[in-house]
Tab-separated table of N, CA and C in Angstrom:
chain	number	residue	atom	x	y	z
W	12	ALA	N	155.612	20.523	66.238
W	12	ALA	CA	155.653	21.945	66.406
W	12	ALA	C	156.204	22.571	65.140
W	13	GLN	N	155.543	23.570	64.703
W	13	GLN	CA	155.933	24.250	63.472
W	13	GLN	C	156.741	25.485	63.788
W	14	ASP	N	157.504	25.914	62.815
W	14	ASP	CA	158.303	27.121	62.971
W	14	ASP	C	157.426	28.311	62.581
W	15	CYS	N	157.131	29.220	63.526
W	15	CYS	CA	156.256	30.394	63.305
W	15	CYS	C	157.064	31.650	63.087
W	16	SER	N	158.369	31.534	62.899
W	16	SER	CA	159.191	32.736	62.754
W	16	SER	C	158.879	33.480	61.462
W	17	GLN	N	158.309	32.791	60.492
W	17	GLN	CA	157.975	33.467	59.247
W	17	GLN	C	156.784	34.413	59.399
W	18	PHE	N	156.006	34.272	60.476
W	18	PHE	CA	154.835	35.125	60.686
W	18	PHE	C	155.123	36.315	61.593
W	19	VAL	N	156.329	36.499	62.040
W	19	VAL	CA	156.678	37.603	62.918
W	19	VAL	C	156.833	38.853	62.062
W	20	LEU	N	156.235	39.962	62.511
W	20	LEU	CA	156.294	41.232	61.785
W	20	LEU	C	157.521	41.989	62.250
W	21	THR	N	158.444	42.117	61.345
W	21	THR	CA	159.668	42.847	61.650
W	21	THR	C	159.541	44.246	61.063
W	22	PRO	N	160.368	45.175	61.522
W	22	PRO	CA	160.289	46.530	60.963
W	22	PRO	C	160.558	46.550	59.462
W	23	GLU	N	161.397	45.715	59.001
W	23	GLU	CA	161.695	45.669	57.574
W	23	GLU	C	160.473	45.199	56.800
W	24	THR	N	159.788	44.210	57.303
W	24	THR	CA	158.590	43.682	56.649
W	24	THR	C	157.491	44.739	56.650
W	25	GLU	N	157.371	45.465	57.742
W	25	GLU	CA	156.343	46.521	57.840
W	25	GLU	C	156.591	47.600	56.794
W	26	ARG	N	157.841	48.016	56.592
W	26	ARG	CA	158.167	49.041	55.589
W	26	ARG	C	157.853	48.537	54.181
W	27	GLN	N	158.109	47.281	53.918
W	27	GLN	CA	157.830	46.725	52.590
W	27	GLN	C	156.323	46.708	52.321
W	28	ILE	N	155.550	46.331	53.333
W	28	ILE	CA	154.088	46.265	53.152
W	28	ILE	C	153.532	47.664	52.908
W	29	LEU	N	153.996	48.637	53.678
W	29	LEU	CA	153.505	50.006	53.512
W	29	LEU	C	153.906	50.574	52.158
W	30	ALA	N	155.076	50.254	51.651
W	30	ALA	CA	155.526	50.758	50.352
W	30	ALA	C	154.719	50.143	49.219
W	31	GLN	N	154.317	48.892	49.325
W	31	GLN	CA	153.574	48.212	48.269
W	31	GLN	C	152.103	48.622	48.250
W	32	ASN	N	151.541	49.027	49.356
W	32	ASN	CA	150.105	49.333	49.443
W	32	ASN	C	149.890	50.825	49.697
W	33	SER	N	150.177	51.660	48.755
W	33	SER	CA	150.001	53.102	48.934
W	33	SER	C	148.641	53.584	48.441
W	34	LEU	N	147.792	52.710	48.003
W	34	LEU	CA	146.466	53.078	47.521
W	34	LEU	C	145.441	53.071	48.652
W	35	PHE	N	144.299	53.736	48.383
W	35	PHE	CA	143.192	53.776	49.335
W	35	PHE	C	142.747	52.378	49.641
W	36	PRO	N	142.441	51.992	50.765
W	36	PRO	CA	142.343	52.738	52.016
W	36	PRO	C	143.582	52.641	52.855
W	37	PHE	N	144.684	52.168	52.284
W	37	PHE	CA	145.863	51.923	53.105
W	37	PHE	C	146.944	52.971	52.937
W	38	ASP	N	146.619	54.154	52.379
W	38	ASP	CA	147.710	55.098	52.216
W	38	ASP	C	147.928	55.941	53.473
W	39	PHE	N	147.129	55.810	54.466
W	39	PHE	CA	147.285	56.426	55.783
W	39	PHE	C	147.430	57.946	55.728
W	40	THR	N	146.779	58.591	54.809
W	40	THR	CA	146.769	60.058	54.785
W	40	THR	C	145.504	60.537	55.478
W	41	LYS	N	145.491	61.821	55.850
W	41	LYS	CA	144.311	62.393	56.510
W	41	LYS	C	143.141	62.397	55.541
W	42	GLN	N	141.974	62.342	56.115
W	42	GLN	CA	140.773	62.394	55.290
W	42	GLN	C	140.680	63.772	54.637
W	43	PRO	N	140.190	63.844	53.429
W	43	PRO	CA	140.037	65.155	52.795
W	43	PRO	C	138.958	65.967	53.519
W	44	LEU	N	138.963	67.299	53.372
W	44	LEU	CA	138.003	68.207	53.981
W	44	LEU	C	136.612	67.893	53.457
W	45	SER	N	135.657	67.835	54.366
W	45	SER	CA	134.286	67.556	53.939
W	45	SER	C	133.358	68.605	54.541
W	46	VAL	N	132.283	68.924	53.857
W	46	VAL	CA	131.270	69.887	54.289
W	46	VAL	C	129.926	69.203	54.178
W	47	GLN	N	129.099	69.447	55.198
W	47	GLN	CA	127.779	68.836	55.196
W	47	GLN	C	126.753	69.930	55.434
W	48	LEU	N	125.670	69.930	54.708
W	48	LEU	CA	124.603	70.912	54.827
W	48	LEU	C	123.290	70.166	54.932
W	49	THR	N	122.522	70.512	55.977
W	49	THR	CA	121.221	69.877	56.166
W	49	THR	C	120.157	70.959	56.063
W	50	LEU	N	119.161	70.725	55.285
W	50	LEU	CA	118.086	71.687	55.082
W	50	LEU	C	116.772	70.961	55.276
W	51	ARG	N	115.937	71.527	56.162
W	51	ARG	CA	114.630	70.921	56.399
W	51	ARG	C	113.561	71.855	55.863
W	52	LEU	N	112.706	71.328	55.102
W	52	LEU	CA	111.565	72.079	54.599
W	52	LEU	C	110.304	71.435	55.166
W	53	PRO	N	109.595	72.171	56.021
W	53	PRO	CA	108.385	71.579	56.592
W	53	PRO	C	107.242	71.603	55.577
W	54	VAL	N	107.243	70.637	54.723
W	54	VAL	CA	106.201	70.547	53.714
W	54	VAL	C	104.865	70.271	54.391
W	55	PHE	N	104.856	69.356	55.316
W	55	PHE	CA	103.640	69.084	56.074
W	55	PHE	C	104.046	68.713	57.486
W	56	SER	N	103.635	69.519	58.426
W	56	SER	CA	104.011	69.265	59.818
W	56	SER	C	102.795	68.945	60.682
W	57	GLY	N	101.716	68.567	60.073
W	57	GLY	CA	100.530	68.191	60.842
W	57	GLY	C	99.828	69.390	61.461
W	58	PHE	N	99.973	70.555	60.897
W	58	PHE	CA	99.357	71.802	61.370
W	58	PHE	C	99.795	72.191	62.776
W	59	THR	N	100.928	71.667	63.239
W	59	THR	CA	101.377	72.008	64.598
W	59	THR	C	101.768	73.473	64.691
W	60	ARG	N	102.362	74.014	63.651
W	60	ARG	CA	102.771	75.430	63.678
W	60	ARG	C	101.542	76.336	63.796
W	61	GLN	N	100.522	76.067	63.000
W	61	GLN	CA	99.307	76.880	63.052
W	61	GLN	C	98.631	76.753	64.415
W	62	ARG	N	98.633	75.544	64.960
W	62	ARG	CA	98.019	75.324	66.271
W	62	ARG	C	98.789	76.078	67.349
W	63	GLN	N	100.121	76.052	67.283
W	63	GLN	CA	100.934	76.765	68.267
W	63	GLN	C	100.714	78.273	68.173
W	64	VAL	N	100.605	78.796	66.957
W	64	VAL	CA	100.348	80.228	66.777
W	64	VAL	C	98.972	80.583	67.337
W	65	ALA	N	97.973	79.761	67.057
W	65	ALA	CA	96.623	80.022	67.565
W	65	ALA	C	96.588	79.966	69.090
W	66	GLN	N	97.305	79.008	69.670
W	66	GLN	CA	97.355	78.923	71.134
W	66	GLN	C	98.035	80.146	71.730
W	67	ALA	N	99.116	80.586	71.126
W	67	ALA	CA	99.823	81.774	71.627
W	67	ALA	C	98.941	83.012	71.524
W	68	GLN	N	98.190	83.131	70.441
W	68	GLN	CA	97.284	84.271	70.295
W	68	GLN	C	96.165	84.214	71.334
W	69	ALA	N	95.660	83.019	71.611
W	69	ALA	CA	94.611	82.876	72.627
W	69	ALA	C	95.138	83.227	74.014
W	70	VAL	N	96.344	82.789	74.325
W	70	VAL	CA	96.953	83.125	75.621
W	70	VAL	C	97.153	84.632	75.727
W	71	ASN	N	97.578	85.256	74.646
W	71	ASN	CA	97.770	86.712	74.637
W	71	ASN	C	96.439	87.435	74.864
W	72	ARG	N	95.385	87.004	74.177
W	72	ARG	CA	94.065	87.625	74.369
W	72	ARG	C	93.585	87.448	75.800
W	73	ASP	N	93.785	86.251	76.365
W	73	ASP	CA	93.393	86.014	77.760
W	73	ASP	C	94.137	86.946	78.705
W	74	ALA	N	95.426	87.140	78.455
W	74	ALA	CA	96.219	88.033	79.313
W	74	ALA	C	95.727	89.473	79.202
W	75	VAL	N	95.404	89.906	77.990
W	75	VAL	CA	94.895	91.273	77.797
W	75	VAL	C	93.568	91.445	78.526
W	76	HIS	N	92.680	90.458	78.403
W	76	HIS	CA	91.376	90.550	79.067
W	76	HIS	C	91.517	90.469	80.584
W	77	SER	N	92.417	89.643	81.055
W	77	SER	CA	92.640	89.548	82.506
W	77	SER	C	93.167	90.865	83.055
W	78	ARG	N	94.079	91.469	82.315
W	78	ARG	CA	94.613	92.766	82.761
W	78	ARG	C	93.507	93.812	82.794
W	79	ARG	N	92.686	93.854	81.761
W	79	ARG	CA	91.588	94.834	81.709
W	79	ARG	C	90.599	94.580	82.844
W	80	ALA	N	90.297	93.320	83.118
W	80	ALA	CA	89.380	92.992	84.215
W	80	ALA	C	89.954	93.448	85.551
W	81	GLU	N	91.252	93.253	85.739
W	81	GLU	CA	91.888	93.688	86.992
W	81	GLU	C	91.889	95.212	87.099
W	82	GLU	N	92.145	95.901	85.980
W	82	GLU	CA	92.088	97.366	85.995
W	82	GLU	C	90.694	97.851	86.383
W	83	LEU	N	89.669	97.228	85.814
W	83	LEU	CA	88.292	97.611	86.142
W	83	LEU	C	87.960	97.300	87.598
W	84	ARG	N	88.461	96.173	88.104
W	84	ARG	CA	88.207	95.822	89.496
W	84	ARG	C	88.839	96.845	90.433
W	85	VAL	N	90.081	97.225	90.134
W	85	VAL	CA	90.767	98.214	90.978
W	85	VAL	C	90.069	99.567	90.877
W	86	GLN	N	89.700	99.958	89.663
W	86	GLN	CA	89.016	101.238	89.480
W	86	GLN	C	87.688	101.252	90.235
W	87	THR	N	86.955	100.157	90.171
W	87	THR	CA	85.685	100.066	90.893
W	87	THR	C	85.910	100.128	92.394
W	88	ALA	N	86.921	99.423	92.881
W	88	ALA	CA	87.207	99.433	94.321
W	88	ALA	C	87.597	100.826	94.789
W	89	VAL	N	88.419	101.523	94.013
W	89	VAL	CA	88.831	102.882	94.392
W	89	VAL	C	87.635	103.828	94.358
W	90	THR	N	86.841	103.745	93.305
W	90	THR	CA	85.668	104.614	93.195
W	90	THR	C	84.686	104.357	94.328
W	91	GLN	N	84.418	103.085	94.613
W	91	GLN	CA	83.490	102.746	95.695
W	91	GLN	C	84.036	103.216	97.041
W	92	SER	N	85.322	103.010	97.270
W	92	SER	CA	85.928	103.442	98.533
W	92	SER	C	85.887	104.956	98.671
W	93	TYR	N	86.124	105.667	97.583
W	93	TYR	CA	86.068	107.130	97.638
W	93	TYR	C	84.644	107.604	97.912
W	94	ASP	N	83.673	107.001	97.219
W	94	ASP	CA	82.273	107.374	97.461
W	94	ASP	C	81.876	107.103	98.910
W	95	ASP	N	82.309	105.964	99.445
W	95	ASP	CA	82.026	105.658	100.851
W	95	ASP	C	82.672	106.685	101.770
W	96	LEU	N	83.898	107.079	101.464
W	96	LEU	CA	84.596	108.070	102.286
W	96	LEU	C	83.846	109.401	102.280
W	97	VAL	N	83.397	109.836	101.116
W	97	VAL	CA	82.637	111.091	101.031
W	97	VAL	C	81.345	110.979	101.834
W	98	THR	N	80.664	109.857	101.715
W	98	THR	CA	79.417	109.652	102.461
W	98	THR	C	79.671	109.687	103.960
W	99	TYR	N	80.692	108.973	104.422
W	99	TYR	CA	80.982	108.948	105.857
W	99	TYR	C	81.504	110.293	106.352
W	100	TYR	N	82.168	111.053	105.492
W	100	TYR	CA	82.609	112.392	105.886
W	100	TYR	C	81.398	113.299	106.107
W	101	ARG	N	80.450	113.234	105.194
W	101	ARG	CA	79.222	114.038	105.354
W	101	ARG	C	78.451	113.597	106.590
W	102	SER	N	78.393	112.296	106.808
W	102	SER	CA	77.729	111.781	108.011
W	102	SER	C	78.438	112.275	109.266
W	103	LEU	N	79.756	112.306	109.236
W	103	LEU	CA	80.527	112.812	110.375
W	103	LEU	C	80.228	114.289	110.615
W	104	GLN	N	80.133	115.070	109.547
W	104	GLN	CA	79.793	116.482	109.709
W	104	GLN	C	78.411	116.645	110.346
W	105	ILE	N	77.472	115.831	109.913
W	105	ILE	CA	76.119	115.886	110.484
W	105	ILE	C	76.154	115.496	111.954
W	106	GLN	N	76.915	114.443	112.278
W	106	GLN	CA	76.992	114.002	113.675
W	106	GLN	C	77.699	115.038	114.549
W	107	GLU	N	78.683	115.749	113.999
W	107	GLU	CA	79.320	116.826	114.763
W	107	GLU	C	78.320	117.938	115.046
W	108	ARG	N	77.505	118.264	114.053
W	108	ARG	CA	76.463	119.290	114.265
W	108	ARG	C	75.440	118.794	115.275
W	109	ASN	N	75.044	117.526	115.189
W	109	ASN	CA	74.099	116.964	116.170
W	109	ASN	C	74.686	117.007	117.572
W	110	LEU	N	75.974	116.741	117.695
W	110	LEU	CA	76.638	116.791	118.997
W	110	LEU	C	76.607	118.211	119.558
W	111	GLU	N	76.855	119.206	118.702
W	111	GLU	CA	76.786	120.602	119.145
W	111	GLU	C	75.375	120.960	119.603
W	112	VAL	N	74.380	120.546	118.820
W	112	VAL	CA	72.980	120.838	119.168
W	112	VAL	C	72.605	120.146	120.471
W	113	ALA	N	73.013	118.879	120.636
W	113	ALA	CA	72.691	118.147	121.870
W	113	ALA	C	73.362	118.805	123.067
W	114	ALA	N	74.591	119.299	122.889
W	114	ALA	CA	75.284	119.988	123.988
W	114	ALA	C	74.550	121.279	124.349
W	115	GLU	N	74.088	122.016	123.333
W	115	GLU	CA	73.328	123.246	123.594
W	115	GLU	C	72.017	122.928	124.313
W	116	GLN	N	71.331	121.876	123.844
W	116	GLN	CA	70.062	121.501	124.479
W	116	GLN	C	70.281	121.055	125.918
W	117	LEU	N	71.357	120.346	126.178
W	117	LEU	CA	71.653	119.921	127.546
W	117	LEU	C	71.929	121.139	128.421
W	118	GLU	N	72.691	122.094	127.890
W	118	GLU	CA	72.983	123.308	128.660
W	118	GLU	C	71.697	124.082	128.946
W	119	LEU	N	70.826	124.198	127.956
W	119	LEU	CA	69.544	124.884	128.166
W	119	LEU	C	68.679	124.135	129.175
W	120	ALA	N	68.652	122.807	129.080
W	120	ALA	CA	67.845	122.018	130.021
W	120	ALA	C	68.376	122.178	131.438
W	121	ARG	N	69.693	122.242	131.599
W	121	ARG	CA	70.273	122.447	132.937
W	121	ARG	C	69.889	123.827	133.488
W	122	GLU	N	69.973	124.838	132.632
W	122	GLU	CA	69.605	126.183	133.087
W	122	GLU	C	68.127	126.241	133.457
W	123	ARG	N	67.280	125.663	132.637
W	123	ARG	CA	65.835	125.667	132.919
W	123	ARG	C	65.538	124.898	134.194
W	124	TYR	N	66.249	123.771	134.377
W	124	TYR	CA	66.027	122.983	135.599
W	124	TYR	C	66.506	123.764	136.825
W	125	THR	N	67.643	124.474	136.664
W	125	THR	CA	68.182	125.266	137.775
W	125	THR	C	67.199	126.362	138.188
W	126	PHE	N	66.542	126.973	137.210
W	126	PHE	CA	65.585	128.041	137.511
W	126	PHE	C	64.197	127.507	137.818
W	127	GLY	N	64.033	126.190	137.753
W	127	GLY	CA	62.746	125.583	138.074
W	127	GLY	C	61.758	125.653	136.934
W	128	ALA	N	62.196	125.963	135.729
W	128	ALA	CA	61.296	126.066	134.586
W	128	ALA	C	61.131	124.735	133.870
W	129	ALA	N	61.929	123.713	134.219
W	129	ALA	CA	61.838	122.415	133.549
W	129	ALA	C	61.830	121.315	134.600
W	130	ALA	N	61.184	120.225	134.247
W	130	ALA	CA	61.122	119.074	135.150
W	130	ALA	C	62.429	118.275	135.040
W	131	PHE	N	62.641	117.428	136.023
W	131	PHE	CA	63.838	116.586	136.059
W	131	PHE	C	63.870	115.641	134.858
W	132	LEU	N	62.711	115.182	134.411
W	132	LEU	CA	62.640	114.275	133.254
W	132	LEU	C	63.145	114.961	131.984
W	133	GLU	N	62.883	116.252	131.852
W	133	GLU	CA	63.378	116.983	130.685
W	133	GLU	C	64.907	117.031	130.705
W	134	LEU	N	65.492	117.211	131.883
W	134	LEU	CA	66.949	117.198	132.022
W	134	LEU	C	67.513	115.819	131.674
W	135	LEU	N	66.846	114.757	132.150
W	135	LEU	CA	67.283	113.394	131.829
W	135	LEU	C	67.199	113.118	130.327
W	136	ASP	N	66.122	113.602	129.697
W	136	ASP	CA	65.991	113.427	128.240
W	136	ASP	C	67.120	114.145	127.500
W	137	ALA	N	67.483	115.324	127.954
W	137	ALA	CA	68.572	116.076	127.321
W	137	ALA	C	69.906	115.351	127.512
W	138	GLU	N	70.109	114.773	128.708
W	138	GLU	CA	71.340	114.009	128.944
W	138	GLU	C	71.379	112.755	128.075
W	139	ASP	N	70.234	112.079	127.955
W	139	ASP	CA	70.161	110.901	127.072
W	139	ASP	C	70.450	111.288	125.619
W	140	SER	N	69.891	112.414	125.201
W	140	SER	CA	70.138	112.881	123.827
W	140	SER	C	71.618	113.181	123.621
W	141	MET	N	72.248	113.780	124.644
W	141	MET	CA	73.678	114.087	124.552
W	141	MET	C	74.505	112.805	124.461
W	142	GLU	N	74.169	111.819	125.294
W	142	GLU	CA	74.897	110.547	125.256
W	142	GLU	C	74.723	109.850	123.908
W	143	GLN	N	73.502	109.882	123.389
W	143	GLN	CA	73.248	109.269	122.078
W	143	GLN	C	74.020	110.009	120.985
W	144	ALA	N	74.056	111.331	121.064
W	144	ALA	CA	74.804	112.121	120.079
W	144	ALA	C	76.295	111.807	120.159
W	145	GLU	N	76.824	111.607	121.378
W	145	GLU	CA	78.240	111.243	121.526
W	145	GLU	C	78.519	109.867	120.928
W	146	ARG	N	77.622	108.902	121.186
W	146	ARG	CA	77.791	107.559	120.608
W	146	ARG	C	77.733	107.611	119.080
W	147	ASP	N	76.755	108.357	118.566
W	147	ASP	CA	76.623	108.473	117.109
W	147	ASP	C	77.843	109.166	116.496
W	148	HIS	N	78.361	110.168	117.205
W	148	HIS	CA	79.553	110.874	116.718
W	148	HIS	C	80.758	109.931	116.691
W	149	LEU	N	80.943	109.151	117.746
W	149	LEU	CA	82.052	108.188	117.775
W	149	LEU	C	81.910	107.149	116.659
W	150	ALA	N	80.682	106.680	116.450
W	150	ALA	CA	80.452	105.710	115.369
W	150	ALA	C	80.760	106.342	114.009
W	151	ALA	N	80.400	107.618	113.835
W	151	ALA	CA	80.678	108.304	112.569
W	151	ALA	C	82.185	108.492	112.375
W	152	VAL	N	82.906	108.817	113.458
W	152	VAL	CA	84.366	108.950	113.367
W	152	VAL	C	84.979	107.606	112.983
W	153	TYR	N	84.520	106.538	113.631
W	153	TYR	CA	85.027	105.197	113.328
W	153	TYR	C	84.742	104.835	111.867
W	154	ASP	N	83.505	105.077	111.415
W	154	ASP	CA	83.143	104.760	110.030
W	154	ASP	C	83.991	105.558	109.039
W	155	PHE	N	84.237	106.832	109.360
W	155	PHE	CA	85.065	107.663	108.480
W	155	PHE	C	86.482	107.098	108.381
W	156	HIS	N	87.068	106.751	109.521
W	156	HIS	CA	88.431	106.208	109.490
W	156	HIS	C	88.473	104.851	108.795
W	157	GLN	N	87.447	104.059	109.001
W	157	GLN	CA	87.394	102.766	108.317
W	157	GLN	C	87.293	102.970	106.799
W	158	ALA	N	86.509	103.952	106.369
W	158	ALA	CA	86.409	104.252	104.934
W	158	ALA	C	87.741	104.776	104.398
W	159	MET	N	88.442	105.560	105.208
W	159	MET	CA	89.762	106.068	104.789
W	159	MET	C	90.745	104.907	104.629
W	160	TRP	N	90.726	103.975	105.561
W	160	TRP	CA	91.611	102.801	105.466
W	160	TRP	C	91.278	101.967	104.232
W	161	ALA	N	89.968	101.827	103.951
W	161	ALA	CA	89.566	101.057	102.765
W	161	ALA	C	90.050	101.744	101.488
W	162	LEU	N	89.963	103.079	101.451
W	162	LEU	CA	90.447	103.811	100.277
W	162	LEU	C	91.962	103.670	100.145
W	163	GLU	N	92.674	103.763	101.254
W	163	GLU	CA	94.133	103.584	101.208
W	163	GLU	C	94.494	102.181	100.722
W	164	ALA	N	93.731	101.191	101.161
W	164	ALA	CA	93.992	99.812	100.712
W	164	ALA	C	93.710	99.670	99.217
W	165	ALA	N	92.642	100.314	98.741
W	165	ALA	CA	92.302	100.218	97.318
W	165	ALA	C	93.332	100.939	96.452
W	166	VAL	N	93.820	102.090	96.939
W	166	VAL	CA	94.801	102.867	96.179
W	166	VAL	C	96.191	102.256	96.319
W	167	GLY	N	96.470	101.711	97.494
W	167	GLY	CA	97.784	101.128	97.746
W	167	GLY	C	98.785	102.125	98.295
W	168	LEU	N	98.310	103.269	98.747
W	168	LEU	CA	99.176	104.312	99.304
W	168	LEU	C	98.560	104.860	100.584
W	169	ARG	N	99.422	105.392	101.444
W	169	ARG	CA	98.938	106.086	102.636
W	169	ARG	C	98.515	107.481	102.199
W	170	LEU	N	97.270	107.854	102.496
W	170	LEU	CA	96.733	109.137	102.066
W	170	LEU	C	96.741	110.177	103.178
W	171	ARG	N	96.824	109.718	104.413
W	171	ARG	CA	96.827	110.645	105.549
W	171	ARG	C	98.257	110.998	105.903
W	172	PRO	N	98.488	112.257	106.307
W	172	PRO	CA	99.850	112.620	106.725
W	172	PRO	C	100.180	111.969	108.060
W	173	LEU	N	101.466	111.729	108.261
W	173	LEU	CA	101.913	111.184	109.541
W	173	LEU	C	101.789	112.256	110.601
W	174	GLU	N	101.372	111.852	111.778
W	174	GLU	CA	101.274	112.792	112.887
W	174	GLU	C	102.659	113.002	113.466
W	175	ALA	N	102.880	114.174	114.071
W	175	ALA	CA	104.178	114.472	114.684
W	175	ALA	C	104.437	113.466	115.789
W	176	GLY	N	105.614	112.812	115.715
W	176	GLY	CA	105.956	111.793	116.710
W	176	GLY	C	105.209	110.497	116.481
W	177	GLY	N	104.592	110.359	115.288
W	177	GLY	CA	103.824	109.150	114.991
W	177	GLY	C	104.722	108.011	114.586
W	178	ASP	N	104.113	106.978	114.083
W	178	ASP	CA	104.852	105.780	113.673
W	178	ASP	C	105.542	106.056	112.349
W	179	GLU	N	106.857	106.199	112.390
W	179	GLU	CA	107.604	106.436	111.160
W	179	GLU	C	107.808	105.149	110.385
W	180	ASP	N	107.825	104.013	111.079
W	180	ASP	CA	108.019	102.744	110.371
W	180	ASP	C	106.781	102.372	109.582
W	181	GLU	N	105.623	102.945	109.922
W	181	GLU	CA	104.416	102.705	109.153
W	181	GLU	C	104.535	103.342	107.777
W	182	ALA	N	105.184	104.515	107.713
W	182	ALA	CA	105.330	105.215	106.440
W	182	ALA	C	106.294	104.492	105.522
W	183	SER	N	107.274	103.824	106.082
W	183	SER	CA	108.251	103.130	105.241
W	183	SER	C	107.730	101.810	104.726
W	184	SER	N	106.692	101.279	105.307
W	184	SER	CA	106.166	99.991	104.840
W	184	SER	C	105.136	100.166	103.773
């Protein structure tokens, strides 16, 4: 067994070693201040920048064209709905006039039948005409309201005023 006491690091030995080795890298001082600057110059990037710019421009053009197409679609829908509404309104006016005429003819046929100046078949024809005029008038009213609903859907707003005591929650939606 050998004596290893000579290899034990004592505080005195540590101070002697530190005093003798004051040069780099053993002087145990802080590292000096350092500054680092990195600069990248894209001398050749495989045309990725140009491709990205071209793609962005294409996406922008597509968005502009899509918006214009949607504007034209909405404008066409509103115009068509308005034209339909005008047509059905005129048709409704005609059907209202036909209803008035059919009512007058029925009244005249009843009077003529009462006085014996008309046959029963003439009275039946007048009643049939009145019933047909009522059906046509109802169909015209329905078509007009359907055209109004289509126009409201195309515009995105309620165009008819609310009726007194009507659905108020419909106006808020």
